[in-house]
Amino acid sequence: HFLSAYGIDYDRMAQMALHDQEQAEIADSIQAQQMAMLQQQIDSTLESLDSYIEMLYEDNVQEKVKGTYMILQLARNADNLETLIQDERLFSVRSSAGMAQM
């Protein structure tokens, strides 16, 4: 190479660029796997609705937030809406929360 006379090793630079690209792809793959695992951990199910509602009555605010989040995840699926609407416990929790704020 013409610029090799100036001490620039383009083959080494190309290898380093390829290595950096491979490292970035590995990091992206790991991040995607971690996100998938996290999503599996937080996937909510209608079978667990009772436990989510119980979380709303906990003294620990973090548990209340988690229960609310899990119910929200259920509500994001249109197939679950009818079941959620018909569950009187959810409306009594909401009513109790509203009364507590007064």
N, CA, C and O atoms as a printed pandas DataFrame, in Angstrom:
     atom_number atom_name residue_name chain_id  residue_number  x_coord  y_coord  z_coord
0              1         N          HIS        A               1    0.824   -1.192    0.000
1              2        CA          HIS        A               1    0.000    0.000    0.000
2              3         C          HIS        A               1    0.867    1.254    0.000
3              4         O          HIS        A               1    1.943    1.296    0.597
4              5         N          PHE        A               2    0.368    2.256   -0.679
5              6        CA          PHE        A               2    1.088    3.524   -0.759
6              7         C          PHE        A               2    1.258    4.147    0.625
7              8         O          PHE        A               2    2.337    4.638    0.958
8              9         N          LEU        A               3    0.176    4.128    1.443
9             10        CA          LEU        A               3    0.236    4.776    2.755
10            11         C          LEU        A               3    0.951    3.931    3.796
11            12         O          LEU        A               3    1.204    4.402    4.905
12            13         N          SER        A               4    1.280    2.696    3.458
13            14        CA          SER        A               4    2.034    1.869    4.386
14            15         C          SER        A               4    3.389    2.487    4.681
15            16         O          SER        A               4    3.966    2.249    5.742
16            17         N          ALA        A               5    3.890    3.263    3.765
17            18        CA          ALA        A               5    5.167    3.937    3.972
18            19         C          ALA        A               5    5.081    4.909    5.136
19            20         O          ALA        A               5    6.099    5.239    5.744
20            21         N          TYR        A               6    3.879    5.371    5.454
21            22        CA          TYR        A               6    3.699    6.294    6.569
22            23         C          TYR        A               6    3.429    5.572    7.890
23            24         O          TYR        A               6    3.112    6.199    8.901
24            25         N          GLY        A               7    3.558    4.259    7.865
25            26        CA          GLY        A               7    3.389    3.488    9.089
26            27         C          GLY        A               7    1.947    3.096    9.375
27            28         O          GLY        A               7    1.639    2.670   10.488
28            29         N          ILE        A               8    1.069    3.227    8.409
29            30        CA          ILE        A               8   -0.333    2.879    8.610
30            31         C          ILE        A               8   -0.538    1.460    8.093
31            32         O          ILE        A               8   -0.329    1.181    6.913
32            33         N          ASP        A               9   -0.941    0.591    8.969
33            34        CA          ASP        A               9   -1.174   -0.811    8.614
34            35         C          ASP        A               9   -2.678   -1.015    8.404
35            36         O          ASP        A               9   -3.426   -1.274    9.347
36            37         N          TYR        A              10   -3.097   -0.891    7.144
37            38        CA          TYR        A              10   -4.521   -0.974    6.823
38            39         C          TYR        A              10   -5.090   -2.367    7.050
39            40         O          TYR        A              10   -6.263   -2.509    7.395
40            41         N          ASP        A              11   -4.277   -3.386    6.862
41            42        CA          ASP        A              11   -4.766   -4.741    7.114
42            43         C          ASP        A              11   -5.101   -4.900    8.597
43            44         O          ASP        A              11   -6.121   -5.490    8.952
44            45         N          ARG        A              12   -4.240   -4.372    9.450
45            46        CA          ARG        A              12   -4.479   -4.440   10.902
46            47         C          ARG        A              12   -5.697   -3.604   11.267
47            48         O          ARG        A              12   -6.495   -4.016   12.110
48            49         N          MET        A              13   -5.855   -2.441   10.651
49            50        CA          MET        A              13   -7.012   -1.600   10.922
50            51         C          MET        A              13   -8.300   -2.305   10.494
51            52         O          MET        A              13   -9.312   -2.222   11.189
52            53         N          ALA        A              14   -8.264   -2.991    9.363
53            54        CA          ALA        A              14   -9.438   -3.724    8.875
54            55         C          ALA        A              14   -9.790   -4.856    9.820
55            56         O          ALA        A              14  -10.966   -5.106   10.087
56            57         N          GLN        A              15   -8.762   -5.551   10.334
57            58        CA          GLN        A              15   -8.993   -6.629   11.296
58            59         C          GLN        A              15   -9.608   -6.072   12.585
59            60         O          GLN        A              15  -10.523   -6.667   13.153
60            61         N          MET        A              16   -9.102   -4.943   13.030
61            62        CA          MET        A              16   -9.635   -4.329   14.248
62            63         C          MET        A              16  -11.083   -3.891   14.041
63            64         O          MET        A              16  -11.911   -4.065   14.935
64            65         N          ALA        A              17  -11.395   -3.332   12.888
65            66        CA          ALA        A              17  -12.764   -2.898   12.592
66            67         C          ALA        A              17  -13.697   -4.100   12.565
67            68         O          ALA        A              17  -14.809   -4.036   13.089
68            69         N          LEU        A              18  -13.251   -5.196   11.958
69            70        CA          LEU        A              18  -14.053   -6.413   11.910
70            71         C          LEU        A              18  -14.268   -6.953   13.323
71            72         O          LEU        A              18  -15.373   -7.368   13.674
72            73         N          HIS        A              19  -13.216   -6.944   14.123
73            74        CA          HIS        A              19  -13.316   -7.403   15.511
74            75         C          HIS        A              19  -14.316   -6.543   16.280
75            76         O          HIS        A              19  -15.139   -7.072   17.028
76            77         N          ASP        A              20  -14.254   -5.224   16.105
77            78        CA          ASP        A              20  -15.190   -4.320   16.790
78            79         C          ASP        A              20  -16.624   -4.598   16.352
79            80         O          ASP        A              20  -17.545   -4.580   17.169
80            81         N          GLN        A              21  -16.807   -4.854   15.062
81            82        CA          GLN        A              21  -18.141   -5.146   14.548
82            83         C          GLN        A              21  -18.656   -6.459   15.148
83            84         O          GLN        A              21  -19.821   -6.549   15.535
84            85         N          GLU        A              22  -17.799   -7.465   15.223
85            86        CA          GLU        A              22  -18.184   -8.753   15.809
86            87         C          GLU        A              22  -18.549   -8.572   17.285
87            88         O          GLU        A              22  -19.530   -9.141   17.763
88            89         N          GLN        A              23  -17.755   -7.780   17.996
89            90        CA          GLN        A              23  -18.040   -7.528   19.412
90            91         C          GLN        A              23  -19.389   -6.829   19.581
91            92         O          GLN        A              23  -20.147   -7.156   20.495
92            93         N          ALA        A              24  -19.686   -5.881   18.716
93            94        CA          ALA        A              24  -20.966   -5.165   18.776
94            95         C          ALA        A              24  -22.129   -6.120   18.498
95            96         O          ALA        A              24  -23.170   -6.042   19.151
96            97         N          GLU        A              25  -21.948   -7.023   17.524
97            98        CA          GLU        A              25  -22.997   -7.994   17.214
98            99         C          GLU        A              25  -23.214   -8.944   18.384
99           100         O          GLU        A              25  -24.355   -9.292   18.688
100          101         N          ILE        A              26  -22.151   -9.367   19.041
101          102        CA          ILE        A              26  -22.259  -10.241   20.208
102          103         C          ILE        A              26  -22.985   -9.514   21.335
103          104         O          ILE        A              26  -23.862  -10.086   21.983
104          105         N          ALA        A              27  -22.622   -8.257   21.569
105          106        CA          ALA        A              27  -23.271   -7.460   22.616
106          107         C          ALA        A              27  -24.757   -7.295   22.311
107          108         O          ALA        A              27  -25.584   -7.402   23.217
108          109         N          ASP        A              28  -25.110   -7.036   21.050
109          110        CA          ASP        A              28  -26.513   -6.908   20.666
110          111         C          ASP        A              28  -27.263   -8.214   20.897
111          112         O          ASP        A              28  -28.401   -8.210   21.366
112          113         N          SER        A              29  -26.626   -9.319   20.570
113          114        CA          SER        A              29  -27.246  -10.629   20.751
114          115         C          SER        A              29  -27.482  -10.916   22.231
115          116         O          SER        A              29  -28.543  -11.414   22.608
116          117         N          ILE        A              30  -26.505  -10.604   23.058
117          118        CA          ILE        A              30  -26.641  -10.806   24.501
118          119         C          ILE        A              30  -27.759   -9.934   25.046
119          120         O          ILE        A              30  -28.570  -10.387   25.854
120          121         N          GLN        A              31  -27.801   -8.685   24.606
121          122        CA          GLN        A              31  -28.850   -7.774   25.062
122          123         C          GLN        A              31  -30.225   -8.294   24.644
123          124         O          GLN        A              31  -31.168   -8.227   25.433
124          125         N          ALA        A              32  -30.356   -8.802   23.442
125          126        CA          ALA        A              32  -31.632   -9.335   22.967
126          127         C          ALA        A              32  -32.048  -10.551   23.795
127          128         O          ALA        A              32  -33.222  -10.713   24.128
128          129         N          GLN        A              33  -31.082  -11.394   24.121
129          130        CA          GLN        A              33  -31.380  -12.569   24.953
130          131         C          GLN        A              33  -31.819  -12.146   26.351
131          132         O          GLN        A              33  -32.754  -12.722   26.907
132          133         N          GLN        A              34  -31.156  -11.149   26.919
133          134        CA          GLN        A              34  -31.521  -10.662   28.244
134          135         C          GLN        A              34  -32.916  -10.059   28.239
135          136         O          GLN        A              34  -33.685  -10.267   29.177
136          137         N          MET        A              35  -33.251   -9.311   27.185
137          138        CA          MET        A              35  -34.581   -8.719   27.086
138          139         C          MET        A              35  -35.647   -9.812   26.968
139          140         O          MET        A              35  -36.716   -9.701   27.569
140          141         N          ALA        A              36  -35.367  -10.847   26.210
141          142        CA          ALA        A              36  -36.321  -11.946   26.062
142          143         C          ALA        A              36  -36.534  -12.651   27.396
143          144         O          ALA        A              36  -37.660  -13.005   27.745
144          145         N          MET        A              37  -35.447  -12.853   28.138
145          146        CA          MET        A              37  -35.561  -13.486   29.451
146          147         C          MET        A              37  -36.364  -12.607   30.407
147          148         O          MET        A              37  -37.203  -13.104   31.159
148          149         N          LEU        A              38  -36.111  -11.323   30.377
149          150        CA          LEU        A              38  -36.845  -10.398   31.227
150          151         C          LEU        A              38  -38.322  -10.405   30.863
151          152         O          LEU        A              38  -39.178  -10.399   31.747
152          153         N          GLN        A              39  -38.627  -10.419   29.578
153          154        CA          GLN        A              39  -40.022  -10.439   29.141
154          155         C          GLN        A              39  -40.708  -11.709   29.622
155          156         O          GLN        A              39  -41.872  -11.668   30.020
156          157         N          GLN        A              40  -40.004  -12.837   29.592
157          158        CA          GLN        A              40  -40.575  -14.089   30.083
158          159         C          GLN        A              40  -40.864  -13.990   31.573
159          160         O          GLN        A              40  -41.864  -14.528   32.049
160          161         N          GLN        A              41  -39.995  -13.306   32.314
161          162        CA          GLN        A              41  -40.185  -13.176   33.748
162          163         C          GLN        A              41  -41.384  -12.305   34.081
163          164         O          GLN        A              41  -42.054  -12.536   35.088
164          165         N          ILE        A              42  -41.666  -11.306   33.251
165          166        CA          ILE        A              42  -42.736  -10.381   33.586
166          167         C          ILE        A              42  -44.025  -10.647   32.828
167          168         O          ILE        A              42  -45.017   -9.944   33.022
168          169         N          ASP        A              43  -44.020  -11.666   31.958
169          170        CA          ASP        A              43  -45.254  -12.004   31.266
170          171         C          ASP        A              43  -46.314  -12.349   32.298
171          172         O          ASP        A              43  -46.111  -13.204   33.160
172          173         N          SER        A              44  -47.420  -11.683   32.198
173          174        CA          SER        A              44  -48.500  -11.947   33.131
174          175         C          SER        A              44  -49.510  -12.875   32.482
175          176         O          SER        A              44  -49.635  -12.926   31.258
176          177         N          THR        A              45  -50.221  -13.602   33.315
177          178        CA          THR        A              45  -51.229  -14.529   32.830
178          179         C          THR        A              45  -52.512  -14.337   33.617
179          180         O          THR        A              45  -52.489  -13.919   34.775
180          181         N          LEU        A              46  -53.612  -14.643   32.986
181          182        CA          LEU        A              46  -54.896  -14.550   33.676
182          183         C          LEU        A              46  -54.961  -15.504   34.863
183          184         O          LEU        A              46  -55.652  -15.231   35.844
184          185         N          GLU        A              47  -54.243  -16.622   34.777
185          186        CA          GLU        A              47  -54.237  -17.579   35.883
186          187         C          GLU        A              47  -53.636  -16.963   37.150
187          188         O          GLU        A              47  -53.926  -17.413   38.259
188          189         N          SER        A              48  -52.810  -15.948   36.985
189          190        CA          SER        A              48  -52.166  -15.305   38.134
190          191         C          SER        A              48  -52.879  -14.032   38.565
191          192         O          SER        A              48  -52.374  -13.310   39.425
192          193         N          LEU        A              49  -54.035  -13.742   37.991
193          194        CA          LEU        A              49  -54.746  -12.502   38.299
194          195         C          LEU        A              49  -55.014  -12.356   39.793
195          196         O          LEU        A              49  -54.884  -11.259   40.337
196          197         N          ASP        A              50  -55.383  -13.438   40.460
197          198        CA          ASP        A              50  -55.642  -13.364   41.902
198          199         C          ASP        A              50  -54.433  -12.834   42.667
199          200         O          ASP        A              50  -54.567  -11.984   43.547
200          201         N          SER        A              51  -53.260  -13.341   42.325
201          202        CA          SER        A              51  -52.058  -12.888   43.040
202          203         C          SER        A              51  -51.740  -11.436   42.709
203          204         O          SER        A              51  -51.235  -10.709   43.564
204          205         N          TYR        A              52  -52.025  -10.999   41.480
205          206        CA          TYR        A              52  -51.795   -9.594   41.121
206          207         C          TYR        A              52  -52.725   -8.684   41.916
207          208         O          TYR        A              52  -52.315   -7.625   42.391
208          209         N          ILE        A              53  -53.966   -9.102   42.056
209          210        CA          ILE        A              53  -54.915   -8.301   42.832
210          211         C          ILE        A              53  -54.496   -8.256   44.296
211          212         O          ILE        A              53  -54.595   -7.207   44.933
212          213         N          GLU        A              54  -54.031   -9.372   44.834
213          214        CA          GLU        A              54  -53.548   -9.403   46.225
214          215         C          GLU        A              54  -52.388   -8.428   46.422
215          216         O          GLU        A              54  -52.263   -7.815   47.482
216          217         N          MET        A              55  -51.554   -8.288   45.420
217          218        CA          MET        A              55  -50.426   -7.354   45.509
218          219         C          MET        A              55  -50.920   -5.923   45.724
219          220         O          MET        A              55  -50.241   -5.121   46.366
220          221         N          LEU        A              56  -52.091   -5.603   45.193
221          222        CA          LEU        A              56  -52.628   -4.245   45.324
222          223         C          LEU        A              56  -52.974   -3.904   46.770
223          224         O          LEU        A              56  -53.073   -2.728   47.118
224          225         N          TYR        A              57  -53.160   -4.912   47.614
225          226        CA          TYR        A              57  -53.509   -4.699   49.020
226          227         C          TYR        A              57  -52.285   -4.733   49.935
227          228         O          TYR        A              57  -52.410   -4.526   51.142
228          229         N          GLU        A              58  -51.115   -4.990   49.377
229          230        CA          GLU        A              58  -49.894   -5.044   50.176
230          231         C          GLU        A              58  -49.552   -3.664   50.724
231          232         O          GLU        A              58  -49.908   -2.645   50.133
232          233         N          ASP        A              59  -48.853   -3.643   51.866
233          234        CA          ASP        A              59  -48.383   -2.376   52.440
234          235         C          ASP        A              59  -47.202   -1.825   51.650
235          236         O          ASP        A              59  -46.994   -0.614   51.589
236          237         N          ASN        A              60  -46.436   -2.722   51.051
237          238        CA          ASN        A              60  -45.241   -2.356   50.300
238          239         C          ASN        A              60  -45.646   -1.713   48.971
239          240         O          ASN        A              60  -46.322   -2.343   48.157
240          241         N          VAL        A              61  -45.242   -0.488   48.757
241          242        CA          VAL        A              61  -45.597    0.234   47.532
242          243         C          VAL        A              61  -45.052   -0.473   46.295
243          244         O          VAL        A              61  -45.707   -0.495   45.252
244          245         N          GLN        A              62  -43.871   -1.045   46.406
245          246        CA          GLN        A              62  -43.293   -1.740   45.249
246          247         C          GLN        A              62  -44.160   -2.913   44.819
247          248         O          GLN        A              62  -44.295   -3.174   43.623
248          249         N          GLU        A              63  -44.749   -3.622   45.772
249          250        CA          GLU        A              63  -45.639   -4.735   45.446
250          251         C          GLU        A              63  -46.905   -4.217   44.767
251          252         O          GLU        A              63  -47.409   -4.838   43.831
252          253         N          LYS        A              64  -47.414   -3.088   45.235
253          254        CA          LYS        A              64  -48.598   -2.494   44.601
254          255         C          LYS        A              64  -48.296   -2.103   43.157
255          256         O          LYS        A              64  -49.103   -2.330   42.255
256          257         N          VAL        A              65  -47.137   -1.521   42.960
257          258        CA          VAL        A              65  -46.737   -1.116   41.606
258          259         C          VAL        A              65  -46.583   -2.346   40.722
259          260         O          VAL        A              65  -47.023   -2.345   39.573
260          261         N          LYS        A              66  -45.965   -3.388   41.248
261          262        CA          LYS        A              66  -45.782   -4.616   40.470
262          263         C          LYS        A              66  -47.129   -5.224   40.108
263          264         O          LYS        A              66  -47.335   -5.619   38.960
264          265         N          GLY        A              67  -48.047   -5.307   41.061
265          266        CA          GLY        A              67  -49.377   -5.848   40.784
266          267         C          GLY        A              67  -50.099   -5.034   39.730
267          268         O          GLY        A              67  -50.728   -5.587   38.828
268          269         N          THR        A              68  -50.006   -3.716   39.847
269          270        CA          THR        A              68  -50.633   -2.829   38.869
270          271         C          THR        A              68  -50.025   -3.038   37.494
271          272         O          THR        A              68  -50.737   -3.096   36.491
272          273         N          TYR        A              69  -48.706   -3.151   37.451
273          274        CA          TYR        A              69  -48.018   -3.361   36.174
274          275         C          TYR        A              69  -48.450   -4.680   35.534
275          276         O          TYR        A              69  -48.685   -4.734   34.327
276          277         N          MET        A              70  -48.553   -5.724   36.321
277          278        CA          MET        A              70  -48.915   -7.022   35.772
278          279         C          MET        A              70  -50.348   -7.000   35.235
279          280         O          MET        A              70  -50.630   -7.587   34.190
280          281         N          ILE        A              71  -51.248   -6.325   35.946
281          282        CA          ILE        A              71  -52.624   -6.197   35.466
282          283         C          ILE        A              71  -52.650   -5.366   34.178
283          284         O          ILE        A              71  -53.403   -5.670   33.253
284          285         N          LEU        A              72  -51.836   -4.335   34.129
285          286        CA          LEU        A              72  -51.737   -3.534   32.909
286          287         C          LEU        A              72  -51.281   -4.396   31.736
287          288         O          LEU        A              72  -51.795   -4.257   30.626
288          289         N          GLN        A              73  -50.321   -5.280   31.977
289          290        CA          GLN        A              73  -49.855   -6.166   30.916
290          291         C          GLN        A              73  -50.991   -7.053   30.423
291          292         O          GLN        A              73  -51.104   -7.311   29.225
292          293         N          LEU        A              74  -51.837   -7.522   31.348
293          294        CA          LEU        A              74  -52.993   -8.315   30.941
294          295         C          LEU        A              74  -53.936   -7.480   30.074
295          296         O          LEU        A              74  -54.460   -7.961   29.069
296          297         N          ALA        A              75  -54.144   -6.231   30.473
297          298        CA          ALA        A              75  -55.086   -5.356   29.768
298          299         C          ALA        A              75  -54.580   -4.987   28.377
299          300         O          ALA        A              75  -55.377   -4.609   27.519
300          301         N          ARG        A              76  -53.315   -5.085   28.142
301          302        CA          ARG        A              76  -52.762   -4.761   26.817
302          303         C          ARG        A              76  -53.139   -5.806   25.770
303          304         O          ARG        A              76  -53.042   -5.555   24.569
304          305         N          ASN        A              77  -53.567   -6.974   26.234
305          306        CA          ASN        A              77  -53.999   -8.034   25.325
306          307         C          ASN        A              77  -55.519   -7.974   25.233
307          308         O          ASN        A              77  -56.212   -8.219   26.221
308          309         N          ALA        A              78  -56.033   -7.653   24.064
309          310        CA          ALA        A              78  -57.481   -7.489   23.874
310          311         C          ALA        A              78  -58.260   -8.750   24.247
311          312         O          ALA        A              78  -59.423   -8.661   24.640
312          313         N          ASP        A              79  -57.641   -9.907   24.128
313          314        CA          ASP        A              79  -58.318  -11.161   24.479
314          315         C          ASP        A              79  -58.633  -11.232   25.973
315          316         O          ASP        A              79  -59.531  -11.974   26.373
316          317         N          ASN        A              80  -57.913  -10.476   26.803
317          318        CA          ASN        A              80  -58.109  -10.516   28.249
318          319         C          ASN        A              80  -59.117   -9.492   28.755
319          320         O          ASN        A              80  -59.560   -9.572   29.901
320          321         N          LEU        A              81  -59.477   -8.541   27.920
321          322        CA          LEU        A              81  -60.298   -7.419   28.385
322          323         C          LEU        A              81  -61.640   -7.841   28.959
323          324         O          LEU        A              81  -62.054   -7.326   29.997
324          325         N          GLU        A              82  -62.312   -8.751   28.315
325          326        CA          GLU        A              82  -63.629   -9.183   28.804
326          327         C          GLU        A              82  -63.516   -9.771   30.209
327          328         O          GLU        A              82  -64.329   -9.464   31.081
328          329         N          THR        A              83  -62.519  -10.606   30.426
329          330        CA          THR        A              83  -62.309  -11.202   31.750
330          331         C          THR        A              83  -62.014  -10.130   32.786
331          332         O          THR        A              83  -62.547  -10.171   33.895
332          333         N          LEU        A              84  -61.171   -9.174   32.432
333          334        CA          LEU        A              84  -60.825   -8.106   33.376
334          335         C          LEU        A              84  -62.032   -7.226   33.692
335          336         O          LEU        A              84  -62.229   -6.841   34.844
336          337         N          ILE        A              85  -62.833   -6.909   32.692
337          338        CA          ILE        A              85  -64.005   -6.066   32.900
338          339         C          ILE        A              85  -65.000   -6.746   33.827
339          340         O          ILE        A              85  -65.649   -6.089   34.641
340          341         N          GLN        A              86  -65.118   -8.042   33.703
341          342        CA          GLN        A              86  -66.095   -8.778   34.499
342          343         C          GLN        A              86  -65.606   -9.089   35.905
343          344         O          GLN        A              86  -66.395   -9.533   36.739
344          345         N          ASP        A              87  -64.340   -8.872   36.190
345          346        CA          ASP        A              87  -63.798   -9.179   37.518
346          347         C          ASP        A              87  -64.132   -8.044   38.487
347          348         O          ASP        A              87  -63.527   -6.973   38.438
348          349         N          GLU        A              88  -65.099   -8.295   39.363
349          350        CA          GLU        A              88  -65.570   -7.271   40.295
350          351         C          GLU        A              88  -64.485   -6.832   41.273
351          352         O          GLU        A              88  -64.521   -5.706   41.768
352          353         N          ARG        A              89  -63.524   -7.702   41.555
353          354        CA          ARG        A              89  -62.458   -7.347   42.498
354          355         C          ARG        A              89  -61.651   -6.166   41.996
355          356         O          ARG        A              89  -61.230   -5.320   42.785
356          357         N          LEU        A              90  -61.432   -6.099   40.689
357          358        CA          LEU        A              90  -60.661   -4.978   40.149
358          359         C          LEU        A              90  -61.397   -3.657   40.359
359          360         O          LEU        A              90  -60.778   -2.637   40.658
360          361         N          PHE        A              91  -62.709   -3.681   40.202
361          362        CA          PHE        A              91  -63.481   -2.457   40.381
362          363         C          PHE        A              91  -63.575   -2.086   41.858
363          364         O          PHE        A              91  -63.618   -0.901   42.188
364          365         N          SER        A              92  -63.606   -3.074   42.752
365          366        CA          SER        A              92  -63.641   -2.756   44.177
366          367         C          SER        A              92  -62.294   -2.216   44.632
367          368         O          SER        A              92  -62.244   -1.356   45.512
368          369         N          VAL        A              93  -61.218   -2.696   44.060
369          370        CA          VAL        A              93  -59.888   -2.167   44.387
370          371         C          VAL        A              93  -59.818   -0.714   43.930
371          372         O          VAL        A              93  -59.340    0.156   44.658
372          373         N          ARG        A              94  -60.295   -0.466   42.731
373          374        CA          ARG        A              94  -60.275    0.886   42.201
374          375         C          ARG        A              94  -61.133    1.811   43.056
375          376         O          ARG        A              94  -60.743    2.946   43.332
376          377         N          SER        A              95  -62.297    1.329   43.472
377          378        CA          SER        A              95  -63.189    2.130   44.304
378          379         C          SER        A              95  -62.545    2.385   45.663
379          380         O          SER        A              95  -62.631    3.494   46.191
380          381         N          SER        A              96  -61.912    1.385   46.222
381          382        CA          SER        A              96  -61.249    1.560   47.524
382          383         C          SER        A              96  -60.117    2.549   47.429
383          384         O          SER        A              96  -59.915    3.353   48.339
384          385         N          ALA        A              97  -59.376    2.502   46.341
385          386        CA          ALA        A              97  -58.265    3.441   46.154
386          387         C          ALA        A              97  -58.797    4.863   46.019
387          388         O          ALA        A              97  -58.216    5.805   46.557
388          389         N          GLY        A              98  -59.902    5.012   45.299
389          390        CA          GLY        A              98  -60.483    6.336   45.145
390          391         C          GLY        A              98  -61.005    6.892   46.456
391          392         O          GLY        A              98  -60.872    8.089   46.712
392          393         N          MET        A              99  -61.596    6.050   47.293
393          394        CA          MET        A              99  -62.106    6.470   48.592
394          395         C          MET        A              99  -60.951    6.875   49.516
395          396         O          MET        A              99  -61.079    7.807   50.311
396          397         N          ALA        A             100  -59.829    6.170   49.403
397          398        CA          ALA        A             100  -58.673    6.462   50.258
398          399         C          ALA        A             100  -58.080    7.824   49.930
399          400         O          ALA        A             100  -57.492    8.468   50.799
400          401         N          GLN        A             101  -58.228    8.269   48.692
401          402        CA          GLN        A             101  -57.654    9.549   48.292
402          403         C          GLN        A             101  -58.499   10.717   48.766
403          404         O          GLN        A             101  -57.999   11.839   48.840
404          405         N          MET        A             102  -59.770   10.487   49.088
405          406        CA          MET        A             102  -60.659   11.569   49.496
406          407         C          MET        A             102  -60.336   12.075   50.878
407          408         O          MET        A             102  -60.995   12.990   51.371
